[in-house]
mmCIF file of C-alpha atoms and ligand atoms in Angstrom:
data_model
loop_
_atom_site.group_PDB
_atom_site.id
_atom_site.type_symbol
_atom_site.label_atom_id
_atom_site.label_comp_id
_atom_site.label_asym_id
_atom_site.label_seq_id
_atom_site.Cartn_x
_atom_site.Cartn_y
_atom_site.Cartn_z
ATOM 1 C CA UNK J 1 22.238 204.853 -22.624
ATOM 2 C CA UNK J 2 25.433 203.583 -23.616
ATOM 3 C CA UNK J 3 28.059 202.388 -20.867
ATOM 4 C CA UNK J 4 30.885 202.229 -22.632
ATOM 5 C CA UNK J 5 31.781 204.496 -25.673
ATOM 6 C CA UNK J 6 34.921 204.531 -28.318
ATOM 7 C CA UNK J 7 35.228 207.079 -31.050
ATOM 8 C CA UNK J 8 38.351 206.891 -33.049
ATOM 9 C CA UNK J 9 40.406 205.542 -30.491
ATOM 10 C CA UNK J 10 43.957 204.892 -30.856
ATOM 11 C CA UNK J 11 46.904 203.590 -28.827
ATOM 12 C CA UNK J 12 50.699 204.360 -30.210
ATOM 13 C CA UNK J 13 53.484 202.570 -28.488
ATOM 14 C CA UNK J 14 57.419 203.493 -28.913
ATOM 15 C CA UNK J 15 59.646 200.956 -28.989
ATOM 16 C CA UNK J 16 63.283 200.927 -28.865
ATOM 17 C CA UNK J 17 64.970 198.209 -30.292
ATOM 18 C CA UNK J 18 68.543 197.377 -30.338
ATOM 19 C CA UNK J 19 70.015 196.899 -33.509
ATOM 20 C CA UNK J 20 74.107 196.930 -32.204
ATOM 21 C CA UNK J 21 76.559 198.223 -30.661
ATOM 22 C CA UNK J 22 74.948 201.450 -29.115
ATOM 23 C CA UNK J 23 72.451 201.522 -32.419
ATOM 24 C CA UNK J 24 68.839 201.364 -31.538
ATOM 25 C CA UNK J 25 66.202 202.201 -33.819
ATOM 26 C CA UNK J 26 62.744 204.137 -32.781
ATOM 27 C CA UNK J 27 59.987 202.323 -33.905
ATOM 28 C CA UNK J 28 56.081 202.852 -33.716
ATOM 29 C CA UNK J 29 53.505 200.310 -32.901
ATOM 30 C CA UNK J 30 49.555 201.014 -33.668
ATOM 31 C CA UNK J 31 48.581 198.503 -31.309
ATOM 32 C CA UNK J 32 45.147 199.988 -31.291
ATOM 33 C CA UNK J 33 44.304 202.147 -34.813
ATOM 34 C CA UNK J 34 41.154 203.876 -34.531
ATOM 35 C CA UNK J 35 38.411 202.326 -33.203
ATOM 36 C CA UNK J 36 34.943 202.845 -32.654
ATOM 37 C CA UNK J 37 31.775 201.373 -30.899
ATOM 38 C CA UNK J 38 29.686 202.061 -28.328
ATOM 39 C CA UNK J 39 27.971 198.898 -25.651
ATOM 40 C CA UNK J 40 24.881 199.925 -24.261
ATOM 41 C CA UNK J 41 24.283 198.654 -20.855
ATOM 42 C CA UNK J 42 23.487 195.274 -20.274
ATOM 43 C CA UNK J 43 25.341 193.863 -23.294
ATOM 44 C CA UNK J 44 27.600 190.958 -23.229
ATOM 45 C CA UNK J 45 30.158 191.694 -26.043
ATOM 46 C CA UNK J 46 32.479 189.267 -27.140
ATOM 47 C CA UNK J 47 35.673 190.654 -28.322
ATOM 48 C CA UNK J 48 38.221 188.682 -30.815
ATOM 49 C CA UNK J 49 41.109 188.413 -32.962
ATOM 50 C CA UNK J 50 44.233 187.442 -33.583
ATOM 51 C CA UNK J 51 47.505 187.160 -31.262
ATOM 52 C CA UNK J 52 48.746 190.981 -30.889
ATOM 53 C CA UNK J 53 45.749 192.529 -32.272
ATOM 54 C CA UNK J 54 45.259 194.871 -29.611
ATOM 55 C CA UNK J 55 42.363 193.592 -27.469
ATOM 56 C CA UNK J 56 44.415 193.720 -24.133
ATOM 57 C CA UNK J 57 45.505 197.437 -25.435
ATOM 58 C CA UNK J 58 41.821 198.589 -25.691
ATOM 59 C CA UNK J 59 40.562 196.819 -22.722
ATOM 60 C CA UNK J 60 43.780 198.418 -20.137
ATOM 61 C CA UNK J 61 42.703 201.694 -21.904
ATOM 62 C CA UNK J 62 38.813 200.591 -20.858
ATOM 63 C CA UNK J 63 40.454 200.518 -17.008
ATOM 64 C CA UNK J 64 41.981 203.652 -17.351
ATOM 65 C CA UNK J 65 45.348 201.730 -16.662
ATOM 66 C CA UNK J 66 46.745 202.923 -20.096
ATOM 67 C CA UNK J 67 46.355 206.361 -21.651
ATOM 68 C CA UNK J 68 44.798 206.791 -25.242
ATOM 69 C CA UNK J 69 47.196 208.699 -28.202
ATOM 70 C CA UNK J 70 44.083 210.005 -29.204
ATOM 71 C CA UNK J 71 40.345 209.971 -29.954
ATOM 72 C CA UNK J 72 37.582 209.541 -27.322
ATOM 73 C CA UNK J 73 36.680 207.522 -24.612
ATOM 74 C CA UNK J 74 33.962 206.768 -22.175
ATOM 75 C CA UNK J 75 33.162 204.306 -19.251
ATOM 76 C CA UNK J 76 29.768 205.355 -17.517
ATOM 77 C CA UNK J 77 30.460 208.681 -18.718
ATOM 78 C CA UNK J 78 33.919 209.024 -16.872
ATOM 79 C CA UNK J 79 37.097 209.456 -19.406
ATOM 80 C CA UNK J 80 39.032 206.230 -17.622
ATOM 81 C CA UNK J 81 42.518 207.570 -18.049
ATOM 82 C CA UNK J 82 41.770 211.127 -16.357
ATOM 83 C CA UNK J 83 39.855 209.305 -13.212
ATOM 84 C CA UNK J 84 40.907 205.938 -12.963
ATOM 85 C CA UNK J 85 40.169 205.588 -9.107
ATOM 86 C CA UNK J 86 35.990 207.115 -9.766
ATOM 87 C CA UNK J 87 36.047 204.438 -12.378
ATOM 88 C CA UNK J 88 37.270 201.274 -10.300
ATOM 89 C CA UNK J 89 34.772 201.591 -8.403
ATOM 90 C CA UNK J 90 32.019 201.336 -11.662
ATOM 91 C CA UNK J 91 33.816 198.476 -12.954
ATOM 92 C CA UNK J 92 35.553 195.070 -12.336
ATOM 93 C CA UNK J 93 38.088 193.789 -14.257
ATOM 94 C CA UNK J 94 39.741 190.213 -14.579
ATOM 95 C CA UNK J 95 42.745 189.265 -16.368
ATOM 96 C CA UNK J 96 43.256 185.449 -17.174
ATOM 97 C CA UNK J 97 47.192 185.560 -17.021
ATOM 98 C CA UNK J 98 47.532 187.210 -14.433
ATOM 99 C CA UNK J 99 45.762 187.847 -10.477
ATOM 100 C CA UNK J 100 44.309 190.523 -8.632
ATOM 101 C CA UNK J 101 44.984 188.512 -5.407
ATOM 102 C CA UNK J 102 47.796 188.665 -3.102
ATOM 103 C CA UNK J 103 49.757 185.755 -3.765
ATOM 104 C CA UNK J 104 50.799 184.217 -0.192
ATOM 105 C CA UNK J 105 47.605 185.097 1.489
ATOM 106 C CA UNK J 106 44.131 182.685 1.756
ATOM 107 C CA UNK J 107 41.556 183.876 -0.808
ATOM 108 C CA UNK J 108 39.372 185.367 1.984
ATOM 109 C CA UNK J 109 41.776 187.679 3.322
ATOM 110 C CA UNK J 110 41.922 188.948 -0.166
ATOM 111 C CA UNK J 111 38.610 189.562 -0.356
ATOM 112 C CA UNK J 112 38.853 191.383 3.117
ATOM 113 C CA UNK J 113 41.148 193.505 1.732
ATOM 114 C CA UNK J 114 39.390 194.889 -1.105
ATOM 115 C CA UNK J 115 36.459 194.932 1.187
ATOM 116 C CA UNK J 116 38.638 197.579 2.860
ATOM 117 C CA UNK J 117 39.728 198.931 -0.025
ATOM 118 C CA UNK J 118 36.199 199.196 -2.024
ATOM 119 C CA UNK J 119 34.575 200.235 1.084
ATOM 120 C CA UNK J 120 32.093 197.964 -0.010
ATOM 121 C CA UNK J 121 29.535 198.115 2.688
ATOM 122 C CA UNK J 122 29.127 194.956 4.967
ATOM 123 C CA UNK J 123 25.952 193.742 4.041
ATOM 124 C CA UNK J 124 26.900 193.953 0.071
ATOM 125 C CA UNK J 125 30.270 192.698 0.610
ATOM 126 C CA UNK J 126 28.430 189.315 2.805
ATOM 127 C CA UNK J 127 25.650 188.981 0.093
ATOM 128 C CA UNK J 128 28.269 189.069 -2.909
ATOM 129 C CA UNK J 129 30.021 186.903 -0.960
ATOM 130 C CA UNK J 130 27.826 184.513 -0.425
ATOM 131 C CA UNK J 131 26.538 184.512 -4.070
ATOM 132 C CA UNK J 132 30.155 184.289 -5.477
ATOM 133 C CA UNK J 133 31.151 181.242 -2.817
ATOM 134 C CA UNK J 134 27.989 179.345 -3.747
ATOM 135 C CA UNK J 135 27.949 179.760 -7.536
ATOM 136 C CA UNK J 136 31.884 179.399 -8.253
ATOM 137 C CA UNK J 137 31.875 176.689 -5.734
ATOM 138 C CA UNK J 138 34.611 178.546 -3.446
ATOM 139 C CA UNK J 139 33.836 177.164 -0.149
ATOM 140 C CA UNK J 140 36.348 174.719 0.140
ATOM 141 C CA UNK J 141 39.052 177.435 -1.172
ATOM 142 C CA UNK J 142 38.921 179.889 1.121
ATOM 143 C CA UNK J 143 41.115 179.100 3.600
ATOM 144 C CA UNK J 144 44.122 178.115 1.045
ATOM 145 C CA UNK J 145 47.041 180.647 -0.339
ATOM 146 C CA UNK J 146 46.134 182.083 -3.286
ATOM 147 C CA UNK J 147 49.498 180.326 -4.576
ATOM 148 C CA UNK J 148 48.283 176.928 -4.048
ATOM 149 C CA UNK J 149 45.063 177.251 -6.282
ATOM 150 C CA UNK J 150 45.056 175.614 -9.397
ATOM 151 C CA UNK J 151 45.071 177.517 -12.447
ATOM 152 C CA UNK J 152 40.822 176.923 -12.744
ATOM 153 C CA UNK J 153 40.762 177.943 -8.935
ATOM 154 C CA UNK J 154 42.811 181.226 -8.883
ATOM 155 C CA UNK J 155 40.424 182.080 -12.087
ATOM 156 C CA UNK J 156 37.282 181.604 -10.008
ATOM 157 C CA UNK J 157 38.541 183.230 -7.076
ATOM 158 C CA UNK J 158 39.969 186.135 -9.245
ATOM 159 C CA UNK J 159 36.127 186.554 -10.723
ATOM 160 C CA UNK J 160 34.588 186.851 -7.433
ATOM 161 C CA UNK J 161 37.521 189.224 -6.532
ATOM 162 C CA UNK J 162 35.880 191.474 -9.246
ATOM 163 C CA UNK J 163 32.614 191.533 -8.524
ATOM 164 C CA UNK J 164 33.139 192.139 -5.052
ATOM 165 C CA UNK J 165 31.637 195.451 -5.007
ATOM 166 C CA UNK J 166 28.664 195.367 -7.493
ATOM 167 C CA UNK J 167 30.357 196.818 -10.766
ATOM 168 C CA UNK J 168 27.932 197.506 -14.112
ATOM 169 C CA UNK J 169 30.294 196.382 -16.482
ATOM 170 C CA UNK J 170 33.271 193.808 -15.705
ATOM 171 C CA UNK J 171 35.744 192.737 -18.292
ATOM 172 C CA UNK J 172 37.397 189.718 -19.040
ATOM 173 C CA UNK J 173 40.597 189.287 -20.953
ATOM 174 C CA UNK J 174 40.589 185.795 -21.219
ATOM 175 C CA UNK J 175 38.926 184.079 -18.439
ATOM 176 C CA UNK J 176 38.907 181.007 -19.595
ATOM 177 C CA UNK J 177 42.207 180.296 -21.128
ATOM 178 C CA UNK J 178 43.703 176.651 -19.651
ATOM 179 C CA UNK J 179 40.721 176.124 -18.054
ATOM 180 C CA UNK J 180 39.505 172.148 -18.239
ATOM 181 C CA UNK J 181 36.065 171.894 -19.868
ATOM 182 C CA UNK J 182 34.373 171.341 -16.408
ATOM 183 C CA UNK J 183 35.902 174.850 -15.142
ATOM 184 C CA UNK J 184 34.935 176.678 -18.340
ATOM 185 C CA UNK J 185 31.392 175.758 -18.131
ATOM 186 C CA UNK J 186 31.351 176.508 -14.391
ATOM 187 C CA UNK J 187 32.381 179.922 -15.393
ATOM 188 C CA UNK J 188 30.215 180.388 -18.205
ATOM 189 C CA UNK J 189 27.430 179.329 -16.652
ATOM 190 C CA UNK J 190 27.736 181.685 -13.657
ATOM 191 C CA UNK J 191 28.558 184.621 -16.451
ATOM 192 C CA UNK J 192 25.528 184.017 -17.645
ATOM 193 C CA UNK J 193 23.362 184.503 -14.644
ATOM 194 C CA UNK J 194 25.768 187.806 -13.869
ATOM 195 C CA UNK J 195 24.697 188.806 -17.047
ATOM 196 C CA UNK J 196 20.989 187.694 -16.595
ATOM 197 C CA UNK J 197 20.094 188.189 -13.442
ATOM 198 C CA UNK J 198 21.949 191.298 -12.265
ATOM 199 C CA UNK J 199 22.324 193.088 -15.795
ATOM 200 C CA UNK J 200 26.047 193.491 -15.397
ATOM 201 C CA UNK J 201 27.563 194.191 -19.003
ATOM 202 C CA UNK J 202 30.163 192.456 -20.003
ATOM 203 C CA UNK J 203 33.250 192.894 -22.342
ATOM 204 C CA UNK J 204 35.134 189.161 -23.142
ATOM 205 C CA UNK J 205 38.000 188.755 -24.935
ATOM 206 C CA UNK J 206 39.173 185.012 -26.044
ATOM 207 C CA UNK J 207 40.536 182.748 -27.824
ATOM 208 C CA UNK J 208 37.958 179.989 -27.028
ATOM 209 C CA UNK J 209 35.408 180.134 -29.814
ATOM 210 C CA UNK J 210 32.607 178.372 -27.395
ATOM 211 C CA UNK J 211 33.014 181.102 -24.961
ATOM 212 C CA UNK J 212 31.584 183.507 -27.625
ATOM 213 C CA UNK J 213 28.952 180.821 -29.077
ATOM 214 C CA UNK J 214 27.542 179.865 -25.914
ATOM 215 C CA UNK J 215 27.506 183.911 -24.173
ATOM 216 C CA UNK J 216 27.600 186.548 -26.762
ATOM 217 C CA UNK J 217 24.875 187.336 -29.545
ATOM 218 C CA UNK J 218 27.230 190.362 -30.421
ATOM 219 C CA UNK J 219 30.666 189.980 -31.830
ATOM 220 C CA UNK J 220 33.730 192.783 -32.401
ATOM 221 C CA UNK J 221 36.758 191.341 -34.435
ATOM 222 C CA UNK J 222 39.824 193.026 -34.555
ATOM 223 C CA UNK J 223 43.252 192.720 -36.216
ATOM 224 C CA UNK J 224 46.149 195.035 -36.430
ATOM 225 C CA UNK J 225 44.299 197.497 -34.102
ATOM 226 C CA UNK J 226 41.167 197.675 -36.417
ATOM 227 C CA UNK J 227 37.501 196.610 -35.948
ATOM 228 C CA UNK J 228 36.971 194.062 -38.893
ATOM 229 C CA UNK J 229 33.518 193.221 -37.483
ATOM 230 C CA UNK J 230 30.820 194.011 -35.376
ATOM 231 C CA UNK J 231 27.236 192.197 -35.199
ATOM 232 C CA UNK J 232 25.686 188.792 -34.934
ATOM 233 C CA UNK J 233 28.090 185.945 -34.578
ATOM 234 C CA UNK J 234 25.862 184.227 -37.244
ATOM 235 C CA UNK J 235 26.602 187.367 -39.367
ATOM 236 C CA UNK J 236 30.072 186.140 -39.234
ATOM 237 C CA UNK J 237 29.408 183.277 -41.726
ATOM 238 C CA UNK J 238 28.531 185.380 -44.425
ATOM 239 C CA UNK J 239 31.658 187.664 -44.146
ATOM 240 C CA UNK J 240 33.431 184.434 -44.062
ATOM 241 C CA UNK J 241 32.034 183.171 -47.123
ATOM 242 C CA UNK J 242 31.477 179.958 -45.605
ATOM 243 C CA UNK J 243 29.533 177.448 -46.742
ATOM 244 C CA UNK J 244 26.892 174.418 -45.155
ATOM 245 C CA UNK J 245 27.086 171.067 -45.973
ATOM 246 C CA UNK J 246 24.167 168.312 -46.643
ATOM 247 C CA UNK J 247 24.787 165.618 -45.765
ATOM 248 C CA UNK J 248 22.359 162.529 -48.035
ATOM 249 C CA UNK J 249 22.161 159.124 -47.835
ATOM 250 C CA UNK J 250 20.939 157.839 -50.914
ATOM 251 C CA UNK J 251 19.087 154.120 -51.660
ATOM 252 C CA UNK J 252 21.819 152.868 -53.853
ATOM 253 C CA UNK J 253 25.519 153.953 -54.831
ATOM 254 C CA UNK J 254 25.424 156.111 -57.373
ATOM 255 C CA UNK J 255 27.565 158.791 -59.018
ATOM 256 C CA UNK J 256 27.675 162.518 -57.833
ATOM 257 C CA UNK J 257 24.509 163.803 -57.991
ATOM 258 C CA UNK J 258 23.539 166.838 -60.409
ATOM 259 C CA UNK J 259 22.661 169.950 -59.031
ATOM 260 C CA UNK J 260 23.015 173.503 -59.530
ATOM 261 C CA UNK J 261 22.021 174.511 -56.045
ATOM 262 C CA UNK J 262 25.789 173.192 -54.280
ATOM 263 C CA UNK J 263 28.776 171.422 -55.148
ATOM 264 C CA UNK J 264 29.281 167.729 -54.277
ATOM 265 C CA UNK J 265 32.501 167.544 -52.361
ATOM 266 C CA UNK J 266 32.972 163.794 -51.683
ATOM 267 C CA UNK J 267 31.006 160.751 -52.435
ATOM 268 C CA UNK J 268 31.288 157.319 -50.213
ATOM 269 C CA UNK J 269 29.373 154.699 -50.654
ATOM 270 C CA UNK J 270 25.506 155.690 -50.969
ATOM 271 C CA UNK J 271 26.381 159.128 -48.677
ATOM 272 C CA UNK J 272 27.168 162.345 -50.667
ATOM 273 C CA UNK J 273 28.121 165.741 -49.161
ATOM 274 C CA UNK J 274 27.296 168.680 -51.151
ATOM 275 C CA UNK J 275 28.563 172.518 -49.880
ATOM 276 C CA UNK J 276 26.196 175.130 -50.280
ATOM 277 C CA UNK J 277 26.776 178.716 -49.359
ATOM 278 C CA UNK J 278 26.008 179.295 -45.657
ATOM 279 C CA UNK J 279 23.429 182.317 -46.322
ATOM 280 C CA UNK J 280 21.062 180.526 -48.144
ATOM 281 C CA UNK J 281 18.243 178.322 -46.953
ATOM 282 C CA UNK J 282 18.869 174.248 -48.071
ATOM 283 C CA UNK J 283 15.098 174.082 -48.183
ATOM 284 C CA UNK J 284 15.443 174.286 -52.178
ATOM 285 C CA UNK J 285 17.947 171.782 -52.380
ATOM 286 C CA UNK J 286 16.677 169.110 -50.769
ATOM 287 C CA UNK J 287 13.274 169.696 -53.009
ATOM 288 C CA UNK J 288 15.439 169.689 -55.714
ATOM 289 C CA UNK J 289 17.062 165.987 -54.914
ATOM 290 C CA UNK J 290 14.156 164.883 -53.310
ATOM 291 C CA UNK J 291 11.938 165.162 -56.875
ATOM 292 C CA UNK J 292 14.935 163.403 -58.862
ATOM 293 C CA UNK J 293 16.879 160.469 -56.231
ATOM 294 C CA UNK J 294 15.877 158.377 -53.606
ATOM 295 C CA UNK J 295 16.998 159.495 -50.457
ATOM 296 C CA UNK J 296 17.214 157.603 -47.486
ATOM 297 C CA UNK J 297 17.949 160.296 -45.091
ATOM 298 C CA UNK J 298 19.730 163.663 -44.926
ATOM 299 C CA UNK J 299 21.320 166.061 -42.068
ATOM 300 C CA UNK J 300 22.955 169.350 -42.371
ATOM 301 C CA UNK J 301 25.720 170.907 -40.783
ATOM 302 C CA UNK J 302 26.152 173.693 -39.706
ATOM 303 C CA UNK J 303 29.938 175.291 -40.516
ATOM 304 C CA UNK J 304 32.529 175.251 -38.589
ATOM 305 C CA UNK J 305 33.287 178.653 -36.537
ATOM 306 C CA UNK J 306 36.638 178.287 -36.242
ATOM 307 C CA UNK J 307 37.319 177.749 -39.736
ATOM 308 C CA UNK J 308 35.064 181.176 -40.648
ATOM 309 C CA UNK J 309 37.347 182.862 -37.992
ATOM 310 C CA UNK J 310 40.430 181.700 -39.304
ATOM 311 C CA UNK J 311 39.947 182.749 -43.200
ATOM 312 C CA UNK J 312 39.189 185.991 -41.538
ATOM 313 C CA UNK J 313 42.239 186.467 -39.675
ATOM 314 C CA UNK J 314 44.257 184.651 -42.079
ATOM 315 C CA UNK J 315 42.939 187.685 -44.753
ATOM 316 C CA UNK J 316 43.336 190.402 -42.309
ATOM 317 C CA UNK J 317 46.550 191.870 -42.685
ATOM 318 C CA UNK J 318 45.994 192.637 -46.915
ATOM 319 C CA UNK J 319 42.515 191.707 -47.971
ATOM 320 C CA UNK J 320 41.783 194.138 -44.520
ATOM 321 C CA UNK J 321 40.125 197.028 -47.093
ATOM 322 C CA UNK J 322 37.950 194.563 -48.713
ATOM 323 C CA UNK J 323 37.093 192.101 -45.336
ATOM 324 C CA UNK J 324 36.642 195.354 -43.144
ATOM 325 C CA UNK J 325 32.517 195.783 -42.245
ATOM 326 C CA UNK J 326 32.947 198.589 -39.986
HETATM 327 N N1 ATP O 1 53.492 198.093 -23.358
HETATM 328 C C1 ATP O 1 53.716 197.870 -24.651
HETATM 329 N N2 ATP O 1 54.776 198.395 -25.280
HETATM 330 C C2 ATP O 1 54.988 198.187 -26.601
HETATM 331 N N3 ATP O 1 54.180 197.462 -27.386
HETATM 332 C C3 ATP O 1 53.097 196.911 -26.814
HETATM 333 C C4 ATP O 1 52.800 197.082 -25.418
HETATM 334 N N4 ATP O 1 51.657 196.422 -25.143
HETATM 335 C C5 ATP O 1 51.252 195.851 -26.296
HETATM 336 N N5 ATP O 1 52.114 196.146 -27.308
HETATM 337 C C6 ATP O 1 51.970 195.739 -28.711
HETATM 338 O O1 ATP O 1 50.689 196.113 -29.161
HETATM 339 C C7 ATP O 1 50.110 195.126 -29.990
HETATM 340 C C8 ATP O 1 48.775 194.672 -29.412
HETATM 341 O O2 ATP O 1 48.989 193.947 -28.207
HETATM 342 P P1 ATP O 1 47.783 193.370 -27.320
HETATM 343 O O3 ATP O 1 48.380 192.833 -26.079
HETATM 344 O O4 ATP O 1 46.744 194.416 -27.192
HETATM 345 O O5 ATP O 1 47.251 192.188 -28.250
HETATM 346 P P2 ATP O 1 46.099 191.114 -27.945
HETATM 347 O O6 ATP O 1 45.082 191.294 -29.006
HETATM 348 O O7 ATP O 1 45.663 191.201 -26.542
HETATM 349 O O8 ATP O 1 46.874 189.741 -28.231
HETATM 350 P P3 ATP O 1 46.793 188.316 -27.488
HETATM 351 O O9 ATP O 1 45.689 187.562 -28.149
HETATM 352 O O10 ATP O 1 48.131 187.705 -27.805
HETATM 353 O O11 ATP O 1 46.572 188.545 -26.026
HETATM 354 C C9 ATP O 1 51.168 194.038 -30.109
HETATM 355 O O12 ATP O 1 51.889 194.262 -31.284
HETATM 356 C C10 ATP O 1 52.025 194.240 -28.898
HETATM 357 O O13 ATP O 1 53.342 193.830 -29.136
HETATM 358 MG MG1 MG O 2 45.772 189.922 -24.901
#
C-alpha cells in the first residue's frame, strides 16, 4: 500500500507587494504546480531541486500545516490538512532551520513534554529513548538548554524529538544542512538503520548531494513547483546527458588517440582522458585501444553528480518541456 499519495497537487500563494505610495500589486506564486507521486511504505525518497522550488511547500502540505489550492492528498490514508492532529501522531517531522524544542529548557524536558503531549506510552517513550540517546550519541546533552547546543546538536536532538512516538513516515527538510562531515555521517548512518531496521519511510529534502547518494535509491526533482524527475539516482545521468571519462596511461607520449567510441578531452604527458557518454558500457572502448596502443594502465570515472544536477536545474526554467520525465 502506498503511505503517502499526491495527485495533481498544487499550492497558490498571494502576495502583495508594494510598488509606492499606497500602490500594491496582487501577485500569484505556484510554489507547488501540480504534482504527482505516490511512496509506498518503507521507501526512503530523496527529494531535490533548486532554491524556491517548492519542496518545503509540498512537505508543510505533507504535515497538514499548509492547505492545498487543489488536487489530492494522502498521508496513511488521512487528507493532512482536514486532520492534522490524527496525522501527527502517524508522522514525525524535522525541519533543519528551525526546532521543535523549547528553546530555554534541557533537551530532556523536551522530550517529557511531548511524552505528555504524544501520550506516548512509558515503556515506548523509555525504549525510543534509549535507542535515540545511544545512536545520536545524546547522553552527554541532556541536561543542557536546548539554546546552548550546537547547530549539529540541536539537529540530533530535534531527530530524536521526532521519532519520539514511533511514526511510519518522518520527513526531513534538510537535516543536514551546516552540519560538519562527522555530524552528517552520524545522522546518516542512524537514518539508515531507522530506515532498515524499523521500516520507517522517509521523505528528505537537501541540498547535500551525498545525503541522496549514500540513502536514497529513489530520486524526485523539482523546479518551479514541477516534478522534473522521478527514479534511480543513476537514471539521473542519462537525463543529464552526462558523460564518463577514461582515464589511460599510455607507454610513450603520443598524440590524441583515434577513436570513434569518445572524445579525447586533454592529453598530458603519456595520460589521455577521453569522455564517453555515461549510458554506455566502456567495455568496447578499452578493446578498441587495447588492440591498437600500448597501455600501461587505465581507470574510469564515474561523473560527477553535482554537475548532472546542475545542467538540470540550470535548464529547468525553459528547456522544462523537453527535460521534464514525469
Ligand atoms: N508563505 C508563503 N507566502 C508566499 N510565498 C511563499 C510562501 N512560502 C513559500 N513561498 C514561495 O513559494 C516558492 C517555493 O518555496 P519553498 O520554500 O517551497 O522552496 P524550497 O524548494 O523549499 O526552497 P529552498 O531550497 O530554498 O528551501 C518560493 O517562490 C517561495 O518564495
Ligand atoms: Mg526549503
Amino acid at each position: 500500500m502506498d503511505l503517502i499519495e499526491l495527485d495533481g497537487v498544487e499550492k497558490v500563494f498571494d502576495v502583495r507587494r508594494r510598488t509606492g505610495f499606497m500602490r500594491r500589486e496582487k501577485r500569484q506564486v505556484r510554489a507547488v504546480d501540480g504534482i504527482s507521486f505516490t511512496i509506498p511504505r518503507g521507501e526512503m525518497v530523496g527529494y531535490i531541486g533548486p532554491n524556491g522550488a517548492g519542496k518545503s511547500t509540498t512537505i508543510k502540505m505533507l504535515t497538514g500545516i499548509l492547505t492545498p489550492s487543489g488536487g489530492r492528498l494522502r498521508v496513511a490514508g488521512i487528507d493532512p490538512a482536514r486532520e492534522r492532529t490524527r496525522l501527527a501522531s502517524r508522522i514525525g517531522v524535522v525541519f533543519g532551520q528551525r526546532t521543535t524544542l523549547w528553546w530555554d529548557l534541557p533537551l530532556k524536558d523536551s522530550y517529557r513534554l511531548m511524552h505528555r503531549m504524544y501520550r506516548i506510552p512509558d515503556a515506548r517513550f523509555a525504549a525510543n529513548m534509549e535507542r535515540c540517546v545511544e545512536l545520536l550519541d545524546l547522553a552527554e546533552l541532556l541536561d543542557v538548554p536546548v539554546r546552548q547546543l550546537s547547530l549539529g546538536q540541536r539537529m540530533r536532538g530535534d531527530i530524536a524529538a521526532a521519532l519520539l512516538h514511533d511514526p511510519e513516515v518522518l520527513y526531513l527538510d534538510e537535516p543536514t544542512i551546516g552540519l560538519d562531515v562527522v555530524s552528517k555521517s552520524k545522522v546518516r548512518q542512524f537514518l539508515r538503520d531507522l530506515n532498515a531496521e524499523l521500516g520507517t519511510t522517509v521523505l528528505l529534502t537537501t541540498h547535500d548531494l551525498t545525503d541522496i547518494e549514500q540513502l536514497c535509491k529513489r530520486v524526485m526533482v523539482i523546479d518551479h513547483g514541477r516534478l522534473m524527475y522521478d527514479g534511480a539516482l543513476a537514471g539521473l545521468h542519462e537525463v543529464g546527458e552526462s558523460e564518463r571519462m577514461l582515464v589511460v596511461d599510455l607507454e610513450q607520449e603520443l598524440p590524441p588517440v583515434e577513436t570513434d567510441l569518445a572524445r579525447v578531452v586533454k592529453v598530458e604527458g603519456p595520460r589521455q582522458w577521453l569522455a564517453f557518454p555515461a549510458s554506455v558500457s566502456a567495455a568496447p572502448l578499452v578493446a578498441q585501444l587495447a588492440a591498437s596502443y600500448p597501455l600501461l594502465d587505465l581507470s574510469v570515472r564515474e561523473p560527477d553528480i553535482e554537475a548532472v544536477i546542475a545542467k538540470m536545474y540550470a535548464g529547468g526554467a525553459d528547456g522544462a518541456q523537453g527535460a521534464r520525465l514525469v
